[in-house]
PDB file of C-alpha atoms in Angstrom:
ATOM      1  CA  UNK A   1       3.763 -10.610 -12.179  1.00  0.00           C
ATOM      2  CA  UNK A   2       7.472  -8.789 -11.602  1.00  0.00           C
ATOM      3  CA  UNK A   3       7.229  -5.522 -12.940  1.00  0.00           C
ATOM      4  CA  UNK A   4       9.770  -3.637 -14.348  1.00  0.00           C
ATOM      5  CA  UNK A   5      12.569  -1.676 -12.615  1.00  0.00           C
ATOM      6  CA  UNK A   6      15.428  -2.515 -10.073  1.00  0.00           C
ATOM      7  CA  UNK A   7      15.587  -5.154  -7.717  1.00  0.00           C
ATOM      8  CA  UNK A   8      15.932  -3.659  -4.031  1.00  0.00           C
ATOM      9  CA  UNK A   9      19.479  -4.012  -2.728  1.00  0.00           C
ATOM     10  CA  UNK A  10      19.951  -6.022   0.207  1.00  0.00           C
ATOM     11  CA  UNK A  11      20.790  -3.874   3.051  1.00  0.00           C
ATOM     12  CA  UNK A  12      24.369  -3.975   4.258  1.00  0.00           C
ATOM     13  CA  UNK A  13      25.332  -4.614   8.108  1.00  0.00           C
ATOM     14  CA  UNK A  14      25.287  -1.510   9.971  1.00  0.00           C
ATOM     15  CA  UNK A  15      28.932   0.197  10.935  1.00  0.00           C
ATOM     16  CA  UNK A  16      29.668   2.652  13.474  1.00  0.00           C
ATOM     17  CA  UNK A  17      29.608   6.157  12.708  1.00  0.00           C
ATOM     18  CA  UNK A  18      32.378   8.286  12.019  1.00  0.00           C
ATOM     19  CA  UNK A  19      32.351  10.062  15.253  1.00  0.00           C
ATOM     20  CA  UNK A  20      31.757   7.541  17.420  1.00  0.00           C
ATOM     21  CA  UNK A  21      34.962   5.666  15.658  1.00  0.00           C
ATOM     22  CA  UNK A  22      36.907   8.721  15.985  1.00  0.00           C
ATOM     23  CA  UNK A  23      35.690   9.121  19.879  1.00  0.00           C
ATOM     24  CA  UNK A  24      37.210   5.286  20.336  1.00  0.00           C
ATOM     25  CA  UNK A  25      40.298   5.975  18.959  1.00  0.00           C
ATOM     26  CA  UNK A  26      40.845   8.824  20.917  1.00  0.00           C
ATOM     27  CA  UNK A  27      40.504   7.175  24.334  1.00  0.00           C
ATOM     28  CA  UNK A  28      42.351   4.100  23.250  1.00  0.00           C
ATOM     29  CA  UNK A  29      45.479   6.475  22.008  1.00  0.00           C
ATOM     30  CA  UNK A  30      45.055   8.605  25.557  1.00  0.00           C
ATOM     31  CA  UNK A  31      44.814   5.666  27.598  1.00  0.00           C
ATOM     32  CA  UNK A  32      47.862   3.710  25.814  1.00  0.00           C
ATOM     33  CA  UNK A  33      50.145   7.156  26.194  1.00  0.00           C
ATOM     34  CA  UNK A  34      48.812   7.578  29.623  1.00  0.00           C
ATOM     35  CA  UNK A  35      49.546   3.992  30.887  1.00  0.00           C
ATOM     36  CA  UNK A  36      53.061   4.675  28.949  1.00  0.00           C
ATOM     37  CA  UNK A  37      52.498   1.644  26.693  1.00  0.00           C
ATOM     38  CA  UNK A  38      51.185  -0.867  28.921  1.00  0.00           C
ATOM     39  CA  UNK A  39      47.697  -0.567  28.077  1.00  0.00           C
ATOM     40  CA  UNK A  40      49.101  -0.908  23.984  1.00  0.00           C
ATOM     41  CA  UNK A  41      47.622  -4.327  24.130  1.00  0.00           C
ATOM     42  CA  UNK A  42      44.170  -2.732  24.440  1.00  0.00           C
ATOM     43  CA  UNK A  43      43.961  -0.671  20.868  1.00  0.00           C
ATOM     44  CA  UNK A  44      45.342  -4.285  19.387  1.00  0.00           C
ATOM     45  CA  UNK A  45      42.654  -6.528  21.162  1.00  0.00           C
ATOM     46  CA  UNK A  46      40.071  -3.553  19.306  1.00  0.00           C
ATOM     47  CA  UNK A  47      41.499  -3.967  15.955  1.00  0.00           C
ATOM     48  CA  UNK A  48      42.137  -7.961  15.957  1.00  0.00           C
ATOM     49  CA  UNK A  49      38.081  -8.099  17.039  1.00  0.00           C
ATOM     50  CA  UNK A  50      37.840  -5.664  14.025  1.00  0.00           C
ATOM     51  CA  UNK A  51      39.674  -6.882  11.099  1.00  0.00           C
ATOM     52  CA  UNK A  52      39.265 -10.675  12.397  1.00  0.00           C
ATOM     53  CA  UNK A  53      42.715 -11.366  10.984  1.00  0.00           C
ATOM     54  CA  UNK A  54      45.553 -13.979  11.954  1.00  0.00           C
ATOM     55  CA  UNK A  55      48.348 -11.603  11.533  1.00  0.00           C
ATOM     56  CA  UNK A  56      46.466  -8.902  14.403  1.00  0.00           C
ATOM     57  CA  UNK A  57      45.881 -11.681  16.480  1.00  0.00           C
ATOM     58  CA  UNK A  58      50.019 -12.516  16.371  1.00  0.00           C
ATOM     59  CA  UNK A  59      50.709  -8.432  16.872  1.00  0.00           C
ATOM     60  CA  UNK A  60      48.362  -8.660  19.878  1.00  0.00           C
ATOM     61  CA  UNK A  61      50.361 -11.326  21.474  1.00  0.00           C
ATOM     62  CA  UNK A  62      53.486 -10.262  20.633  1.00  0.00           C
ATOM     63  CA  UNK A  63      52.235  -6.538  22.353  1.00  0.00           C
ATOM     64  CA  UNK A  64      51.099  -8.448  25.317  1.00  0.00           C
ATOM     65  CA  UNK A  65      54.690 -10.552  26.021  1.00  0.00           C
ATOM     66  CA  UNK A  66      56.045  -6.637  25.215  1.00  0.00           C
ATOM     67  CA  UNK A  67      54.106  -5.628  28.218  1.00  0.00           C
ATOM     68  CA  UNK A  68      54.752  -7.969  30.677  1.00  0.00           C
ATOM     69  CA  UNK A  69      58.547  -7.427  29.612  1.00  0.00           C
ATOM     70  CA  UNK A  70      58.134  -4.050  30.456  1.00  0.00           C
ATOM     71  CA  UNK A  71      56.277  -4.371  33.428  1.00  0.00           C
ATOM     72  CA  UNK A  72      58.732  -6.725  34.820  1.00  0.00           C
ATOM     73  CA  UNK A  73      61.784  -4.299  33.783  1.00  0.00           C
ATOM     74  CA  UNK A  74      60.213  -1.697  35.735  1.00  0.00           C
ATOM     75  CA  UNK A  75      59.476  -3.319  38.714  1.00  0.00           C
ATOM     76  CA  UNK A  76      62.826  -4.988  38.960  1.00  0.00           C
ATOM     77  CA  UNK A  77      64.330  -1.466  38.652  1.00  0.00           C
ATOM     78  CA  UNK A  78      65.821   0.131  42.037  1.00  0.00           C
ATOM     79  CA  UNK A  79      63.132   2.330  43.822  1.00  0.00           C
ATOM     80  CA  UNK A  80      65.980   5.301  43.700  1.00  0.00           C
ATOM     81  CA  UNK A  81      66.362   7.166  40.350  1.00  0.00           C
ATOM     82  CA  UNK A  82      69.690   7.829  41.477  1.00  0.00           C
ATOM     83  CA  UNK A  83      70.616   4.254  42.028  1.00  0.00           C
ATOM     84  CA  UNK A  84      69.999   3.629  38.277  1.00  0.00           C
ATOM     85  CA  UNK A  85      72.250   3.360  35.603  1.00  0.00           C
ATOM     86  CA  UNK A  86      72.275   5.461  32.278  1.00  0.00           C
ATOM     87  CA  UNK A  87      71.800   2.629  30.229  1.00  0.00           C
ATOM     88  CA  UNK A  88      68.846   1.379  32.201  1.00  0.00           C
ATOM     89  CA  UNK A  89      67.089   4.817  31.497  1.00  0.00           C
ATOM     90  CA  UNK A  90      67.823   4.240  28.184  1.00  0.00           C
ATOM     91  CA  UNK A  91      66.646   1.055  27.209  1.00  0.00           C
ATOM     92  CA  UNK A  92      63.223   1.728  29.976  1.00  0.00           C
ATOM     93  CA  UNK A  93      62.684   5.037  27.779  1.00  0.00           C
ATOM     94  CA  UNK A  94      63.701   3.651  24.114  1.00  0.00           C
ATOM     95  CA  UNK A  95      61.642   0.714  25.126  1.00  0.00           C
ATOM     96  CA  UNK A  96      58.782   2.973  26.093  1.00  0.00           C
ATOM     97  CA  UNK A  97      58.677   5.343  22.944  1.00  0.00           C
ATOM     98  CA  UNK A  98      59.090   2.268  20.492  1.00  0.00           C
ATOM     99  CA  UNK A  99      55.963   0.288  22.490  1.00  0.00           C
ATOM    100  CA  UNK A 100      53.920   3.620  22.024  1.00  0.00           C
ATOM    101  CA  UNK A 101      54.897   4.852  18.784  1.00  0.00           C
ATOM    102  CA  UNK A 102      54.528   1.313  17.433  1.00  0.00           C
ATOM    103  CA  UNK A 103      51.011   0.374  18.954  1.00  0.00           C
ATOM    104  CA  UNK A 104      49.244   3.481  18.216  1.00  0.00           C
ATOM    105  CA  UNK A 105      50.612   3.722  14.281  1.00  0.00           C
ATOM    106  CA  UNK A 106      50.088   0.245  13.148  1.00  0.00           C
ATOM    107  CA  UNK A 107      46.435   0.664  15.496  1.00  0.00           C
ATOM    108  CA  UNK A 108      45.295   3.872  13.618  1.00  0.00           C
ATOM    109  CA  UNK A 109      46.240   3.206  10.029  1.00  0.00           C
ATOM    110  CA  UNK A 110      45.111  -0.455   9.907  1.00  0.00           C
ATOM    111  CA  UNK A 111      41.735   0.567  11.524  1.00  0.00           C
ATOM    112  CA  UNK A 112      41.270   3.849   9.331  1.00  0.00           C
ATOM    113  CA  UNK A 113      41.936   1.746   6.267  1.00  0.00           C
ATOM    114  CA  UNK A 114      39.965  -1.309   7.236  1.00  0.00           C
ATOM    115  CA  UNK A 115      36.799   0.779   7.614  1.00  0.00           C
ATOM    116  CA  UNK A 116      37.840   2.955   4.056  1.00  0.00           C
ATOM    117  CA  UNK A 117      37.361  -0.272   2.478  1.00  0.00           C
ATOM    118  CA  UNK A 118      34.138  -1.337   3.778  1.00  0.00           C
ATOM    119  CA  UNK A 119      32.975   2.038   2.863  1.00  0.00           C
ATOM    120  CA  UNK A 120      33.525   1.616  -0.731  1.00  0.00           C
ATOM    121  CA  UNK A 121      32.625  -2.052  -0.851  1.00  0.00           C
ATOM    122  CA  UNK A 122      28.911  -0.921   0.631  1.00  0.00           C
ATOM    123  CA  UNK A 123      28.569   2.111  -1.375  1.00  0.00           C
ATOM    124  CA  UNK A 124      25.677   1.143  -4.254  1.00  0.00           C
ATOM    125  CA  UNK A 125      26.354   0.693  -7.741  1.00  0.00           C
ATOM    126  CA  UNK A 126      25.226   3.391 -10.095  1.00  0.00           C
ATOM    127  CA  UNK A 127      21.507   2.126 -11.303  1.00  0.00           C
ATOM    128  CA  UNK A 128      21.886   1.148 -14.530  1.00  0.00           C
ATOM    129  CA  UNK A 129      18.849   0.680 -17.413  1.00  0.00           C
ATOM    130  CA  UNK A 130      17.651  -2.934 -17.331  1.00  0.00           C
ATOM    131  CA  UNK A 131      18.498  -4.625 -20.888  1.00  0.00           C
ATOM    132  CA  UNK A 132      15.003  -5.575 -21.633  1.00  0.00           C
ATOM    133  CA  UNK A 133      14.363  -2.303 -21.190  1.00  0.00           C
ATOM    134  CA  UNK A 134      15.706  -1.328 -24.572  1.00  0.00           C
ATOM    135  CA  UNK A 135      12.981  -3.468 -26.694  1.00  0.00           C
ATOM    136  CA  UNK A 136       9.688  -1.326 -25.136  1.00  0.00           C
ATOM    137  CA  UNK A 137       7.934   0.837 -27.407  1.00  0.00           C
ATOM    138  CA  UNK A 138       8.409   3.991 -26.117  1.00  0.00           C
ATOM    139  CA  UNK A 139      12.423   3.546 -26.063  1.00  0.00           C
ATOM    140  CA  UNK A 140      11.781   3.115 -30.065  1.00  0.00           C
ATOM    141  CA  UNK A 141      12.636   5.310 -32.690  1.00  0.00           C
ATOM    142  CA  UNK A 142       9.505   7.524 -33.917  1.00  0.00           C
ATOM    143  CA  UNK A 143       9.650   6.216 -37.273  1.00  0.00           C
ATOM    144  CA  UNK A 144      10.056   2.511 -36.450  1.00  0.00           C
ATOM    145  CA  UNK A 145       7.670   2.783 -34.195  1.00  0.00           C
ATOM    146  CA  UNK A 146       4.920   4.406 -36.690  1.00  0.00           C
ATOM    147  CA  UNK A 147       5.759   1.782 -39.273  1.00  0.00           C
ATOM    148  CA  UNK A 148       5.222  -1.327 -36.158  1.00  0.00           C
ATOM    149  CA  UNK A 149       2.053   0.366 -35.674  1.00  0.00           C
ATOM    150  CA  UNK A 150       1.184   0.571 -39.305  1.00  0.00           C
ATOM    151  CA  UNK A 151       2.541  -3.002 -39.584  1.00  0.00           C
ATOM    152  CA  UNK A 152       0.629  -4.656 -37.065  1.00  0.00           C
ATOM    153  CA  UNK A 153      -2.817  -2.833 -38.049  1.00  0.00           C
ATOM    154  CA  UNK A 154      -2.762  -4.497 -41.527  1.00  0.00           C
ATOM    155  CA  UNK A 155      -2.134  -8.190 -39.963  1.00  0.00           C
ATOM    156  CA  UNK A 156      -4.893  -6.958 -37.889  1.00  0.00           C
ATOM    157  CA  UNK A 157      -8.313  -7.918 -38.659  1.00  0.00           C
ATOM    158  CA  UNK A 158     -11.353  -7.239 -36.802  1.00  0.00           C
ATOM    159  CA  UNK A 159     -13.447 -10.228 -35.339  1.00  0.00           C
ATOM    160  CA  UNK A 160     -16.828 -10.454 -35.229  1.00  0.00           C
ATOM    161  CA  UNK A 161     -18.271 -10.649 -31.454  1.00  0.00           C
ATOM    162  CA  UNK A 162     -20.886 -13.619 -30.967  1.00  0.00           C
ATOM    163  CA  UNK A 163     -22.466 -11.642 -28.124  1.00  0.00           C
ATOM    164  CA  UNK A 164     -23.880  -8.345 -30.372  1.00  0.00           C
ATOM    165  CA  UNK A 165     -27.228  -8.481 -32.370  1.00  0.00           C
ATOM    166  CA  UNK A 166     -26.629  -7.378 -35.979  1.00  0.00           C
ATOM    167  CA  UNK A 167     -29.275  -4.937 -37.107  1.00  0.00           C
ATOM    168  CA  UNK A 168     -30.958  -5.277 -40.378  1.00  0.00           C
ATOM    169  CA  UNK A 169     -29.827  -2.430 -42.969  1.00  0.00           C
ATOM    170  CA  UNK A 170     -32.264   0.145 -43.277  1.00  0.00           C
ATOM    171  CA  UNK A 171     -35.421  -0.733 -45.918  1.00  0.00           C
ATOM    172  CA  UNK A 172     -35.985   2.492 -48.395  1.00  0.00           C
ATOM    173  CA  UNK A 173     -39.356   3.632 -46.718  1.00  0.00           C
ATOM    174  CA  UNK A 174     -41.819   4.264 -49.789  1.00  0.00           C
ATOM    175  CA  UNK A 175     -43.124   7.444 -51.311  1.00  0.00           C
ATOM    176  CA  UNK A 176     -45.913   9.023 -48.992  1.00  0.00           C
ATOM    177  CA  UNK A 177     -48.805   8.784 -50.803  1.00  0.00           C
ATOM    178  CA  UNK A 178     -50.600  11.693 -50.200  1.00  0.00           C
ATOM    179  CA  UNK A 179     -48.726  13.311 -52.404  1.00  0.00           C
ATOM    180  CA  UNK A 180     -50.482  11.497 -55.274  1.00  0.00           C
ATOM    181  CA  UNK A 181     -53.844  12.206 -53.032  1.00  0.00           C
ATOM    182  CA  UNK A 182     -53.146  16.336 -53.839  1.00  0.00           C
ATOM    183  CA  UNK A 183     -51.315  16.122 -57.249  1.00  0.00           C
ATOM    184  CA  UNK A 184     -55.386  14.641 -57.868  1.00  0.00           C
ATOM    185  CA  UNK A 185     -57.369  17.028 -56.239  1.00  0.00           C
ATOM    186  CA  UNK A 186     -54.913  19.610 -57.814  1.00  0.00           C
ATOM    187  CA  UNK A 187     -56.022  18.283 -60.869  1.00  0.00           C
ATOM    188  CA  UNK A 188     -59.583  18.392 -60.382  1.00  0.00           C
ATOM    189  CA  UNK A 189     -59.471  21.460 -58.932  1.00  0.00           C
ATOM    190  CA  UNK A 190     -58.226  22.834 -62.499  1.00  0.00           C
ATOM    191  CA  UNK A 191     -60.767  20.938 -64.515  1.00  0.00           C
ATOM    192  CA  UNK A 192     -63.644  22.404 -62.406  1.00  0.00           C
ATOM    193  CA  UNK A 193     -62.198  25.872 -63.105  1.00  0.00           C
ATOM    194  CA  UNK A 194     -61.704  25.601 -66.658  1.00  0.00           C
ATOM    195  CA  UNK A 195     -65.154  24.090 -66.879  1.00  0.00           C
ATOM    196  CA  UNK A 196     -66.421  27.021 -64.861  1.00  0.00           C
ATOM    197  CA  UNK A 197     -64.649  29.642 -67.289  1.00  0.00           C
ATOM    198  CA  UNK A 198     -66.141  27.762 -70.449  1.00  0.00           C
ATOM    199  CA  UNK A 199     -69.599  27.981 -68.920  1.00  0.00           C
ATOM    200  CA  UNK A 200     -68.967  31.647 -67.936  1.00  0.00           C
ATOM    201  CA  UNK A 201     -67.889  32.558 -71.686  1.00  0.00           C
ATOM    202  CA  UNK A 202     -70.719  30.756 -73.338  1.00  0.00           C
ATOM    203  CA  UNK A 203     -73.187  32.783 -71.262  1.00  0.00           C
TER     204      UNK A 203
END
């Protein structure tokens, strides 16, 4: 037999907390700035395992051929700063702050929002009366419930039970009878007196 009251919810698949989220962002932001974008693959392998989407799977290739661009621009660059160009500079460094500024944006705001919305998908519903609940009979009206009470006494009628013995009504116990015993010796007590007071007078 169920009884009444809310089902238990089914407990929801455990997420990291918010510091230790915030402590993984922080190193993967330090070590993509650090490694001047060509760690930026790193914070999008993280959020493709995350979000398990097609489109951060795509970004995280697309970071990766960045990379190895980059890489190979940089090592195909003359050892001397001097022997470089101005336009060189410029595309290594524009290169550079685009890679960085691009990776860690799209990284933060897709993660931050990804776990916002798990967040409100696991919160719990408010608890809400069952409908059945409604029909009990302390959820009535005091009135209606009264006149259900009254109702259902007058349909109901008491049945006998097979199992008690029914005692015999009481039999009017008779008149002692020694009451009619003195009410006689009362009386002959009076005729022997009056007979006594004759037989005093006549003397």
């Amino acid at each position: 037999m169920h009884g009444y009251g809310p089902t238990p919810q089914q407990q929801t698949t455990s997420r990291p907390s918010p510091a230790t989220l915030t402590t993984v962002r922080v190193v993967l932001v330090t070590v993509t700035v650090l490694s001047c974008g060509l760690l930026g693959w790193v914070a999008m392998l993280r959020l493709a395992i995350v979000t398990r989407r097609l489109r951060d799977w795509v970004l995280l290739v697309v970071v990766m051929v960045l990379n190895a661009a980059l890489f190979a621009f940089i090592v195909g660059t003359p050892d001397d700063p001097d022997d470089m160009s101005d336009a060189s500079v410029l595309l290594m460094l524009l290169w550079i702050v685009a890679l960085l500024a691009g990776v860690i944006t799209y990284y933060l705001y897709v993660e931050i929002r990804h776990y916002s919305s798990l967040r409100s998908l696991g919160s719990p519903a408010p608890y809400t009366a069952p409908a059945h609940a409604a029909s009990l009979p302390y959820q009535q009206h005091p009135a209606q419930q009264q006149q259900h009470q009254q109702h259902q006494q007058q349909h109901q009628h008491p049945q006998p039970n097979p199992y008690t013995v029914q005692t015999p009504p009481p039999t009017p116990t008779p008149a002692p009878q020694r009451l009619d015993q003195v009410r006689a010796e009362l009386d002959e007590l009076s005729d022997y007196l009056r007979k006594e007071n004759r037989e005093g007078e006549g003397r």
